[in-house]
Amino acid sequence: MSIQGLVVLLFLSVLSVSTIGSTLVENGSTSTTHHKSKGKRWALLIAGSNGYDNYRHQADVCHAYQILKKGGLKDENIIVFMYDDIANNTENPRPGVIINKPNGKDVYHGVPKDYTGDDVNSHNFYAAILGDKTALKGGSGKVLETGPNDHIFIYYTDHGATGLLGMPSESDFVYAKDLIHVLKKKHAAKGYKSMVFYLEACESGSMFEGLLPKNMNIYATTASNAEESSYATYCDGDPGVPKEFGTCLGDLYSISWLEDCDANDLRKETFGVQYKRVRSRTNESHVMQYGDMSHIKEFLYTYMGATPKTHSYAPFTASPSESISRTVSQRDVALLYFLQKVNRAPTGSHEKIEAQKQLRNEIARRKHVDYSITKIGELLFGTERSSKVLMNVRPSGQPLVDDWECFKMFIRTYESRCGKLSKYGMKYTRAFANMCNAGVSLEKLVAVSDQACSKKHV
Ligand SMILES: *[C@@H]1O[C@H](CO)[C@@H](O)[C@H](O)[C@H]1NC(C)=O
Ligand SMILES: *[C@@H]1O[C@H](CO)[C@@H](O)[C@H](O)[C@H]1NC(C)=O
Ligand SMILES: *[C@@H]1O[C@H](CO)[C@@H](O)[C@H](O)[C@H]1NC(C)=O
């Protein structure tokens, strides 16, 4: 079978599976006199990926920035983490421009470059949340210098997995336990009045499920529950997305809240209303809510500001092209990207040969992870029980794993013996959690990993 045929088959089969901020005033002005509450609005936006195939995450973040900027937040109060390799990417058909929807406007202009390149990492992310300038390595030095009256909005978009979120470096993860620890520290330091956290990633619910306390004034929503993928959308080949893009322009949960903000008066819309709208548009996964639910009665305006009252809102109506956009599991976007590259390249060209090589490598990497995890499971639990143990999902309200150090250690151990999980292989992190829950020893994991990943299969 030709490689294209094979990939299409494979693809179909996987598819089935100290500064002055805008002062908060009840009526929306930014006057610093006569206010009812003296807090400021702060935001931290982060795209955890790099690479042109992940165009959409940085596009989502840039779009979020434009909304906050229009809402009156100042750049000094908006912290942006983005690798910044998209706008000038040689593969970008519109140099210097990033769009987040078919025929969309440029969202890249004006975006502050606080943390770019390798400065986008979990260490700086935690330091920025905690307002700890001394802990930063690189970057603009901007951190959440917030106090007990301030409102914080955090938005994160990237690949994720059960119990963790990705970062541009493949060896850097944001573990759920560590993120929750950072949020608890921020709360204990009286670092905010209330916080809203929007999170797009595969299995994003697992970052908060059974972990985010209800008494910390934090309200979170996630693109998916703890056991399912999240979805990319506006992919090339869809109406209005020219083939040359070769990638997806947005993620479904993200564009759902972003476009909802574009289309509505943020003074009048509550988080509860937005949640309902986003949940209904994000129909491929279950959009979830966690933490302190009292905040669903708050207006988006409290965190995101709003355009001047004279602004007229064009109600969002999905154009035919948008409503029939495909969605693609985030885990399969890279495959689609390599496949499109092969298809676009002229027959017999050097480009095509290169693209075919990349595609074959991606397929081989996926097969290797599939094979090795299956094998490890069988060696540990026997062929009969293996998949049941590895894929076990605990009842809702319970965290994924009890011993987080074990979880981290097991992932590191696997990667040192069998190679990086990388974006696709991250789908197996639940298996490592369940090995910890089942009491597998490190020694044993080392032995079975070596057996499963012996030279023969690598
Ligand atoms: C909003 O409140 C400020 C401060 O109280 C006041 O100066 C301003 O006129 C008000 N604006 C509107 C549009 O109500
Ligand atoms: C992209 O290219 C423009 C024009 O050459 C340049 O001004 C800008 O600094 C570049 N941006 C990045 C991130 O390299
Ligand atoms: C989600 O909505 C889109 C667009 O209306 C539709 O094509 C798709 O089949 C729906 N998916 C599910 C799982 O219902």
Short mmCIF file of C-alpha atoms and ligand atoms in Angstrom, two decimals:
data_model
loop_
_atom_site.label_atom_id
_atom_site.label_comp_id
_atom_site.label_asym_id
_atom_site.label_seq_id
_atom_site.Cartn_x
_atom_site.Cartn_y
_atom_site.Cartn_z
CA MET A 1 0.00 0.00 0.00
CA SER A 2 1.26 3.50 -0.70
CA ILE A 3 2.31 5.54 2.27
CA GLN A 4 -0.57 7.93 1.66
CA GLY A 5 -3.07 5.11 1.70
CA LEU A 6 -1.59 3.76 4.85
CA VAL A 7 -1.62 7.10 6.53
CA VAL A 8 -5.19 7.82 5.57
CA LEU A 9 -6.18 4.50 7.08
CA LEU A 10 -4.16 5.16 10.18
CA PHE A 11 -5.49 8.66 10.39
CA LEU A 12 -9.09 7.53 10.15
CA SER A 13 -8.52 4.86 12.74
CA VAL A 14 -6.92 7.24 15.19
CA LEU A 15 -9.71 9.71 14.66
CA SER A 16 -12.12 7.20 15.98
CA VAL A 17 -10.30 6.85 19.07
CA SER A 18 4.15 47.42 40.51
CA THR A 19 2.29 49.17 38.16
CA ILE A 20 -1.04 50.83 37.71
CA GLY A 21 -3.63 48.76 36.03
CA SER A 22 -7.07 49.49 34.80
CA THR A 23 -8.92 50.16 37.99
CA LEU A 24 -12.11 48.27 38.44
CA VAL A 25 -15.08 50.57 38.60
CA GLU A 26 -18.62 49.34 38.54
CA ASN A 27 -19.53 51.28 35.43
CA GLY A 28 -16.55 50.28 33.37
CA SER A 29 -14.58 53.48 33.33
CA THR A 30 -10.94 53.32 34.23
CA SER A 31 -11.10 56.26 36.59
CA THR A 32 -9.09 55.84 39.76
CA THR A 33 -11.45 57.93 41.84
CA HIS A 34 -14.84 56.98 43.23
CA HIS A 35 -14.39 53.30 42.86
CA LYS A 36 -16.28 50.68 44.73
CA SER A 37 -13.44 48.17 44.59
CA LYS A 38 -9.85 49.13 44.22
CA GLY A 39 -8.53 46.05 42.52
CA LYS A 40 -6.83 45.82 39.21
CA ARG A 41 -7.23 43.40 36.39
CA TRP A 42 -4.32 41.19 35.60
CA ALA A 43 -3.94 38.45 33.05
CA LEU A 44 -1.44 35.74 32.22
CA LEU A 45 -1.73 34.12 28.78
CA ILE A 46 0.35 31.13 27.82
CA ALA A 47 0.77 28.97 24.75
CA GLY A 48 2.76 25.91 25.78
CA SER A 49 3.86 24.70 22.37
CA ASN A 50 6.16 25.57 19.52
CA GLY A 51 6.43 24.47 15.91
CA TYR A 52 4.34 25.42 12.93
CA ASP A 53 2.09 22.38 13.30
CA ASN A 54 0.97 23.96 16.60
CA TYR A 55 0.15 27.33 14.98
CA ARG A 56 -3.24 27.33 16.68
CA HIS A 57 -2.08 27.63 20.31
CA GLN A 58 -0.19 30.88 19.75
CA ALA A 59 -3.07 32.10 17.58
CA ASP A 60 -5.49 31.47 20.48
CA VAL A 61 -3.24 33.35 22.90
CA CYS A 62 -2.81 36.33 20.56
CA HIS A 63 -6.56 36.50 20.10
CA ALA A 64 -7.06 36.45 23.89
CA TYR A 65 -4.60 39.33 24.19
CA GLN A 66 -6.58 41.41 21.66
CA ILE A 67 -9.77 40.93 23.69
CA LEU A 68 -8.13 42.04 26.94
CA LYS A 69 -6.44 44.94 25.24
CA LYS A 70 -9.74 46.08 23.76
CA GLY A 71 -11.21 45.62 27.22
CA GLY A 72 -8.88 48.29 28.55
CA LEU A 73 -6.23 46.21 30.29
CA LYS A 74 -2.78 47.68 30.00
CA ASP A 75 0.17 45.80 28.61
CA GLU A 76 1.89 46.12 31.98
CA ASN A 77 -0.88 43.94 33.40
CA ILE A 78 -0.99 41.33 30.66
CA ILE A 79 1.80 38.76 30.74
CA VAL A 80 2.24 36.75 27.57
CA PHE A 81 4.14 33.50 27.22
CA MET A 82 4.50 32.43 23.60
CA TYR A 83 7.38 30.78 21.79
CA ASP A 84 6.95 33.30 18.95
CA ASP A 85 8.04 31.08 16.10
CA ILE A 86 4.83 31.32 14.07
CA ALA A 87 4.52 34.80 12.58
CA ASN A 88 7.87 34.66 10.78
CA ASN A 89 7.85 30.92 10.24
CA THR A 90 8.99 30.01 6.72
CA GLU A 91 5.84 27.90 6.42
CA ASN A 92 3.50 30.76 7.30
CA PRO A 93 1.82 31.83 4.04
CA ARG A 94 1.14 35.27 5.57
CA PRO A 95 4.48 36.44 6.98
CA GLY A 96 4.21 38.59 10.09
CA VAL A 97 0.53 37.77 10.52
CA ILE A 98 -1.31 35.26 12.70
CA ILE A 99 -5.02 34.59 12.30
CA ASN A 100 -7.33 32.58 14.53
CA LYS A 101 -10.21 31.90 12.15
CA PRO A 102 -10.82 31.54 8.42
CA ASN A 103 -10.46 34.97 6.78
CA GLY A 104 -9.80 36.34 10.24
CA LYS A 105 -8.01 39.54 11.12
CA ASP A 106 -4.40 39.61 12.26
CA VAL A 107 -4.24 38.92 15.99
CA TYR A 108 -0.44 39.08 16.31
CA HIS A 109 0.08 42.85 16.18
CA GLY A 110 0.89 44.49 19.47
CA VAL A 111 1.20 41.29 21.50
CA PRO A 112 3.79 41.81 24.26
CA LYS A 113 6.69 39.38 24.07
CA ASP A 114 7.31 38.78 27.72
CA TYR A 115 8.47 35.21 27.60
CA THR A 116 9.45 33.80 24.24
CA GLY A 117 11.55 30.88 22.99
CA ASP A 118 13.10 28.82 25.75
CA ASP A 119 11.89 31.31 28.36
CA VAL A 120 8.49 29.67 27.95
CA ASN A 121 8.90 27.02 30.62
CA SER A 122 7.20 25.76 33.76
CA HIS A 123 9.73 27.44 36.05
CA ASN A 124 9.02 30.93 34.69
CA PHE A 125 5.29 30.18 34.53
CA TYR A 126 5.19 29.44 38.27
CA ALA A 127 7.42 32.43 39.09
CA ALA A 128 5.17 34.74 37.06
CA ILE A 129 2.06 33.52 38.86
CA LEU A 130 3.71 33.90 42.26
CA GLY A 131 5.03 37.36 41.42
CA ASP A 132 8.52 36.11 42.19
CA LYS A 133 10.87 38.18 40.02
CA THR A 134 13.99 36.77 41.62
CA ALA A 135 13.12 33.26 40.50
CA LEU A 136 12.76 34.21 36.82
CA LYS A 137 15.27 33.11 34.24
CA GLY A 138 15.10 35.37 31.22
CA GLY A 139 12.00 37.09 29.92
CA SER A 140 10.72 40.63 30.42
CA GLY A 141 10.51 40.34 34.19
CA LYS A 142 6.78 40.95 34.14
CA VAL A 143 5.02 38.93 36.84
CA LEU A 144 1.62 38.99 38.58
CA GLU A 145 2.41 41.72 41.10
CA THR A 146 -0.99 41.37 42.59
CA GLY A 147 -2.61 41.95 45.95
CA PRO A 148 -5.79 41.04 47.81
CA ASN A 149 -8.06 43.29 45.72
CA ASP A 150 -6.94 42.16 42.30
CA HIS A 151 -8.63 39.93 39.79
CA ILE A 152 -6.51 37.51 37.84
CA PHE A 153 -7.35 35.78 34.59
CA ILE A 154 -5.13 32.92 33.46
CA TYR A 155 -5.51 31.24 30.09
CA TYR A 156 -3.41 28.28 29.04
CA THR A 157 -3.57 26.49 25.71
CA ASP A 158 -1.45 23.58 24.53
CA HIS A 159 -1.12 19.86 24.38
CA GLY A 160 -1.75 18.15 27.66
CA ALA A 161 -2.31 14.75 29.10
CA THR A 162 -3.73 13.14 32.18
CA GLY A 163 -2.13 14.97 35.11
CA LEU A 164 0.10 17.32 33.16
CA LEU A 165 0.43 20.07 30.57
CA GLY A 166 3.09 20.41 27.91
CA MET A 167 5.71 23.08 27.44
CA PRO A 168 7.82 23.77 24.35
CA SER A 169 10.67 21.63 25.67
CA GLU A 170 9.73 17.96 25.56
CA SER A 171 11.32 17.34 28.93
CA ASP A 172 9.34 20.07 30.69
CA PHE A 173 5.85 19.42 32.03
CA VAL A 174 3.47 21.35 34.26
CA TYR A 175 2.25 18.67 36.66
CA ALA A 176 -1.22 19.12 38.13
CA LYS A 177 0.05 18.75 41.67
CA ASP A 178 2.70 21.47 41.17
CA LEU A 179 0.28 23.89 39.55
CA ILE A 180 -2.23 23.43 42.39
CA HIS A 181 0.60 23.95 44.88
CA VAL A 182 1.50 27.24 43.18
CA LEU A 183 -2.14 28.37 43.24
CA LYS A 184 -2.39 27.50 46.94
CA LYS A 185 0.73 29.54 47.64
CA LYS A 186 -0.68 32.49 45.72
CA HIS A 187 -3.88 32.20 47.73
CA ALA A 188 -2.04 31.94 51.04
CA ALA A 189 -0.04 35.06 50.14
CA LYS A 190 -3.36 36.92 49.58
CA GLY A 191 -2.25 37.45 46.03
CA TYR A 192 -5.69 37.98 44.54
CA LYS A 193 -9.32 38.64 45.27
CA SER A 194 -10.48 36.06 42.81
CA MET A 195 -9.06 34.18 39.88
CA VAL A 196 -10.48 32.66 36.73
CA PHE A 197 -8.50 29.96 34.93
CA TYR A 198 -9.40 28.86 31.40
CA LEU A 199 -7.55 25.78 30.22
CA GLU A 200 -7.39 24.11 26.82
CA ALA A 201 -5.52 20.81 26.56
CA CYS A 202 -6.23 17.13 26.19
CA GLU A 203 -7.53 15.61 29.44
CA SER A 204 -7.46 19.13 30.89
CA GLY A 205 -10.06 18.20 33.52
CA SER A 206 -7.42 16.04 35.19
CA MET A 207 -5.48 19.17 36.15
CA PHE A 208 -8.25 20.19 38.57
CA GLU A 209 -10.37 17.08 39.19
CA GLY A 210 -10.21 16.22 42.88
CA LEU A 211 -7.40 18.75 43.28
CA LEU A 212 -8.69 22.33 43.09
CA PRO A 213 -10.21 23.30 46.45
CA LYS A 214 -13.53 25.15 46.36
CA ASN A 215 -12.46 27.65 49.00
CA MET A 216 -9.67 29.47 47.18
CA ASN A 217 -11.77 31.91 45.14
CA ILE A 218 -10.68 30.24 41.94
CA TYR A 219 -13.09 29.33 39.19
CA ALA A 220 -11.75 27.15 36.38
CA THR A 221 -13.13 25.77 33.17
CA THR A 222 -11.42 23.19 30.98
CA ALA A 223 -11.80 22.11 27.35
CA SER A 224 -12.31 18.49 28.23
CA ASN A 225 -12.90 16.21 31.16
CA ALA A 226 -10.11 14.16 32.72
CA GLU A 227 -10.23 11.37 30.16
CA GLU A 228 -10.68 12.74 26.67
CA SER A 229 -8.85 14.68 24.01
CA SER A 230 -9.51 18.31 23.21
CA TYR A 231 -9.96 19.37 19.60
CA ALA A 232 -8.35 21.60 17.04
CA THR A 233 -10.50 23.32 14.43
CA TYR A 234 -10.36 25.62 11.40
CA CYS A 235 -7.93 23.22 9.78
CA ASP A 236 -6.58 23.69 6.29
CA GLY A 237 -8.84 22.37 3.62
CA ASP A 238 -11.87 23.66 5.54
CA PRO A 239 -13.80 26.36 3.74
CA GLY A 240 -11.97 29.64 4.13
CA VAL A 241 -8.71 28.05 5.30
CA PRO A 242 -6.42 28.04 2.28
CA LYS A 243 -4.45 24.84 1.70
CA GLU A 244 -1.17 26.74 2.02
CA PHE A 245 -1.74 27.08 5.74
CA GLY A 246 -1.15 23.37 6.15
CA THR A 247 -2.30 23.46 9.78
CA CYS A 248 -5.20 24.34 12.10
CA LEU A 249 -5.89 27.95 13.08
CA GLY A 250 -7.60 27.43 16.41
CA ASP A 251 -8.78 25.05 19.09
CA LEU A 252 -12.46 24.42 19.53
CA TYR A 253 -12.93 25.32 23.21
CA SER A 254 -10.63 28.32 22.83
CA ILE A 255 -12.25 29.84 19.78
CA SER A 256 -15.63 29.19 21.41
CA TRP A 257 -14.89 31.46 24.36
CA LEU A 258 -12.83 33.93 22.34
CA GLU A 259 -15.46 34.43 19.64
CA ASP A 260 -18.15 34.59 22.30
CA CYS A 261 -16.22 37.47 23.90
CA ASP A 262 -15.86 39.19 20.53
CA ALA A 263 -19.60 39.02 19.96
CA ASN A 264 -20.97 40.09 23.32
CA ASP A 265 -20.95 42.91 25.81
CA LEU A 266 -18.66 41.66 28.56
CA ARG A 267 -20.38 43.94 31.04
CA LYS A 268 -23.57 41.96 30.63
CA GLU A 269 -22.36 38.43 30.23
CA THR A 270 -21.63 36.24 33.22
CA PHE A 271 -19.19 33.34 33.40
CA GLY A 272 -22.17 31.04 33.82
CA VAL A 273 -23.65 32.18 30.52
CA GLN A 274 -20.32 31.92 28.75
CA TYR A 275 -19.78 28.43 30.12
CA LYS A 276 -23.10 27.28 28.69
CA ARG A 277 -22.40 28.75 25.27
CA VAL A 278 -18.87 27.38 25.14
CA ARG A 279 -20.00 23.96 26.27
CA SER A 280 -22.63 23.80 23.59
CA ARG A 281 -20.26 24.82 20.78
CA THR A 282 -17.44 22.58 22.03
CA ASN A 283 -19.36 19.46 21.19
CA GLU A 284 -16.50 16.99 20.72
CA SER A 285 -15.47 17.02 24.38
CA HIS A 286 -17.04 17.85 27.73
CA VAL A 287 -16.26 21.38 28.85
CA MET A 288 -15.95 21.26 32.65
CA GLN A 289 -16.08 23.67 35.60
CA TYR A 290 -14.07 23.38 38.83
CA GLY A 291 -13.42 25.30 42.02
CA ASP A 292 -15.55 28.08 43.46
CA MET A 293 -18.81 28.12 41.53
CA SER A 294 -20.01 31.37 43.10
CA HIS A 295 -18.00 33.15 40.42
CA ILE A 296 -20.31 32.02 37.64
CA LYS A 297 -22.47 35.00 38.59
CA GLU A 298 -19.67 37.46 37.94
CA PHE A 299 -19.45 39.38 34.70
CA LEU A 300 -16.63 38.68 32.27
CA TYR A 301 -15.99 42.37 32.54
CA THR A 302 -14.63 41.98 36.06
CA TYR A 303 -11.58 40.16 34.64
CA MET A 304 -11.45 41.08 30.98
CA GLY A 305 -12.68 44.65 30.95
CA ALA A 306 -14.92 45.79 28.12
CA THR A 307 -14.85 48.01 25.11
CA PRO A 308 -16.35 51.49 25.51
CA LYS A 309 -20.14 51.53 25.70
CA THR A 310 -20.42 53.04 22.25
CA HIS A 311 -19.09 49.86 20.69
CA SER A 312 -21.70 47.86 18.87
CA TYR A 313 -21.48 44.12 18.99
CA ALA A 314 -22.09 42.05 15.95
CA PRO A 315 -23.82 39.02 17.37
CA PHE A 316 -21.91 35.90 16.53
CA THR A 317 -23.56 33.87 13.85
CA ALA A 318 -21.56 31.03 12.51
CA SER A 319 -21.01 31.48 8.83
CA PRO A 320 -21.56 28.32 6.81
CA SER A 321 -17.82 27.84 6.55
CA GLU A 322 -17.37 27.98 10.31
CA SER A 323 -20.22 25.71 11.16
CA ILE A 324 -18.91 22.94 8.96
CA SER A 325 -15.30 23.19 10.04
CA ARG A 326 -13.83 19.87 10.91
CA THR A 327 -12.43 19.18 14.29
CA VAL A 328 -9.33 17.10 14.78
CA SER A 329 -8.12 15.56 17.99
CA GLN A 330 -5.14 17.60 19.17
CA ARG A 331 -3.08 14.42 19.22
CA ASP A 332 -3.59 13.85 15.50
CA VAL A 333 -2.88 17.33 14.21
CA ALA A 334 0.83 16.62 13.71
CA LEU A 335 -0.02 13.63 11.58
CA LEU A 336 -2.45 15.66 9.51
CA TYR A 337 0.20 18.36 9.15
CA PHE A 338 2.84 15.94 7.84
CA LEU A 339 0.31 14.28 5.56
CA GLN A 340 -0.75 17.59 4.01
CA LYS A 341 2.89 18.46 3.51
CA VAL A 342 3.42 15.29 1.53
CA ASN A 343 0.29 15.94 -0.52
CA ARG A 344 1.20 19.54 -1.32
CA ALA A 345 4.78 18.93 -2.38
CA PRO A 346 5.32 18.49 -6.14
CA THR A 347 5.76 14.88 -7.24
CA GLY A 348 9.38 13.81 -7.30
CA SER A 349 10.63 16.92 -5.53
CA HIS A 350 13.21 16.92 -2.76
CA GLU A 351 10.54 18.56 -0.60
CA LYS A 352 8.24 15.61 -1.10
CA ILE A 353 10.92 13.09 -0.16
CA GLU A 354 11.68 15.09 2.99
CA ALA A 355 8.00 15.34 3.87
CA GLN A 356 7.55 11.61 3.37
CA LYS A 357 10.46 10.98 5.66
CA GLN A 358 8.95 13.22 8.34
CA LEU A 359 5.62 11.47 8.01
CA ARG A 360 7.20 8.04 8.28
CA ASN A 361 9.12 9.15 11.37
CA GLU A 362 5.96 10.44 13.02
CA ILE A 363 4.19 7.17 12.31
CA ALA A 364 7.14 5.17 13.59
CA ARG A 365 7.27 7.24 16.80
CA ARG A 366 3.60 6.65 17.39
CA LYS A 367 3.90 2.92 16.78
CA HIS A 368 6.87 2.68 19.09
CA VAL A 369 4.99 4.33 21.96
CA ASP A 370 1.86 2.26 21.33
CA TYR A 371 3.91 -0.91 21.26
CA SER A 372 6.12 -0.20 24.25
CA ILE A 373 3.35 0.88 26.61
CA THR A 374 1.21 -2.10 25.63
CA LYS A 375 4.15 -4.40 26.19
CA ILE A 376 5.04 -2.85 29.55
CA GLY A 377 1.43 -3.27 30.66
CA GLU A 378 1.39 -6.90 29.61
CA LEU A 379 4.64 -7.63 31.38
CA LEU A 380 3.35 -5.99 34.55
CA PHE A 381 -0.25 -7.14 34.69
CA GLY A 382 -0.63 -9.94 32.15
CA THR A 383 -2.33 -9.78 28.77
CA GLU A 384 -5.82 -10.21 30.18
CA ARG A 385 -5.79 -7.49 32.82
CA SER A 386 -3.34 -5.05 31.31
CA SER A 387 -5.51 -2.59 29.45
CA LYS A 388 -8.11 -2.59 32.20
CA VAL A 389 -5.53 -1.65 34.82
CA LEU A 390 -3.69 0.88 32.65
CA MET A 391 -6.78 2.74 31.46
CA ASN A 392 -8.68 2.67 34.74
CA VAL A 393 -10.41 5.97 35.51
CA ARG A 394 -11.08 6.73 39.17
CA PRO A 395 -14.51 8.00 40.22
CA SER A 396 -14.98 11.72 39.62
CA GLY A 397 -13.80 13.91 42.47
CA GLN A 398 -10.70 11.78 42.99
CA PRO A 399 -7.30 12.83 41.72
CA LEU A 400 -5.60 10.69 39.15
CA VAL A 401 -2.88 9.42 41.42
CA ASP A 402 -2.04 9.47 45.13
CA ASP A 403 1.72 9.51 44.86
CA TRP A 404 2.66 12.32 42.49
CA GLU A 405 6.37 11.80 42.98
CA CYS A 406 5.93 8.23 41.78
CA PHE A 407 3.97 9.51 38.76
CA LYS A 408 6.75 11.94 37.81
CA MET A 409 9.45 9.36 38.43
CA PHE A 410 7.69 6.76 36.29
CA ILE A 411 7.31 9.12 33.35
CA ARG A 412 10.97 10.11 33.61
CA THR A 413 11.99 6.48 33.88
CA TYR A 414 10.00 5.45 30.84
CA GLU A 415 11.44 8.34 28.83
CA SER A 416 15.00 7.52 29.82
CA ARG A 417 14.59 3.87 28.83
CA CYS A 418 12.23 4.11 25.86
CA GLY A 419 12.54 7.65 24.49
CA LYS A 420 10.37 10.75 24.80
CA LEU A 421 6.64 10.30 24.95
CA SER A 422 6.27 13.45 22.84
CA LYS A 423 2.89 14.98 22.03
CA TYR A 424 1.21 11.82 20.82
CA GLY A 425 2.63 9.52 23.50
CA MET A 426 1.40 11.87 26.23
CA LYS A 427 -1.92 10.11 25.85
CA TYR A 428 -0.49 7.31 27.99
CA THR A 429 0.29 9.26 31.14
CA ARG A 430 -2.76 7.76 32.86
CA ALA A 431 -1.12 4.36 32.46
CA PHE A 432 1.85 5.51 34.56
CA ALA A 433 -0.49 6.92 37.21
CA ASN A 434 -2.24 3.58 37.38
CA MET A 435 1.05 1.70 37.70
CA CYS A 436 1.77 3.89 40.75
CA ASN A 437 -1.73 3.29 42.09
CA ALA A 438 -1.19 -0.45 41.65
CA GLY A 439 2.02 -0.33 43.68
CA VAL A 440 4.47 -1.21 40.91
CA SER A 441 8.05 -0.64 42.10
CA LEU A 442 10.54 1.52 40.27
CA GLU A 443 12.86 -1.45 39.93
CA LYS A 444 10.16 -3.43 38.22
CA LEU A 445 9.32 -0.58 35.85
CA VAL A 446 12.97 -0.26 34.87
CA ALA A 447 13.16 -3.98 34.15
CA VAL A 448 10.01 -4.16 32.03
CA SER A 449 10.82 -0.93 30.19
CA ASP A 450 14.19 -2.31 29.20
CA GLN A 451 12.54 -5.50 28.08
CA ALA A 452 9.84 -3.71 26.07
CA CYS A 453 12.22 -1.20 24.53
CA SER A 454 15.11 -3.49 23.71
CA LYS A 455 16.98 -2.57 20.54
CA LYS A 456 14.82 -4.86 18.46
CA HIS A 457 11.85 -2.52 18.70
CA VAL A 458 13.43 0.89 19.01
C1 LIG B 1 -18.43 56.06 35.74
O1 LIG B 1 -17.99 56.34 37.04
C2 LIG B 1 -17.06 57.40 37.11
C3 LIG B 1 -16.53 57.45 38.52
O2 LIG B 1 -17.57 57.30 39.45
C4 LIG B 1 -17.75 58.68 36.66
O3 LIG B 1 -16.82 59.78 36.71
C5 LIG B 1 -18.22 58.50 35.23
O4 LIG B 1 -18.95 59.63 34.79
C6 LIG B 1 -19.12 57.26 35.10
N1 LIG B 1 -19.36 57.00 33.69
C7 LIG B 1 -20.51 56.58 33.22
C8 LIG B 1 -20.56 56.36 31.77
O5 LIG B 1 -21.46 56.33 33.94
C1 LIG B 2 9.65 38.98 12.05
O1 LIG B 2 10.08 39.70 10.93
C2 LIG B 2 9.95 41.11 11.06
C3 LIG B 2 10.30 41.75 9.73
O2 LIG B 2 11.54 41.27 9.28
C4 LIG B 2 10.83 41.59 12.21
O3 LIG B 2 10.67 42.98 12.40
C5 LIG B 2 10.43 40.85 13.49
O4 LIG B 2 11.29 41.21 14.55
C6 LIG B 2 10.47 39.35 13.28
N1 LIG B 2 9.91 38.70 14.47
C7 LIG B 2 10.47 37.64 15.01
C8 LIG B 2 9.78 37.06 16.17
O5 LIG B 2 11.48 37.12 14.59
C1 LIG B 3 -20.27 18.83 16.45
O1 LIG B 3 -20.79 19.85 15.64
C2 LIG B 3 -20.31 19.82 14.30
C3 LIG B 3 -20.81 21.07 13.59
O2 LIG B 3 -22.16 21.28 13.81
C4 LIG B 3 -20.78 18.52 13.65
O3 LIG B 3 -20.31 18.45 12.32
C5 LIG B 3 -20.22 17.33 14.46
O4 LIG B 3 -20.70 16.13 13.93
C6 LIG B 3 -20.64 17.45 15.92
N1 LIG B 3 -19.95 16.42 16.67
C7 LIG B 3 -20.55 15.65 17.57
C8 LIG B 3 -19.68 14.66 18.28
O5 LIG B 3 -21.74 15.75 17.81
#
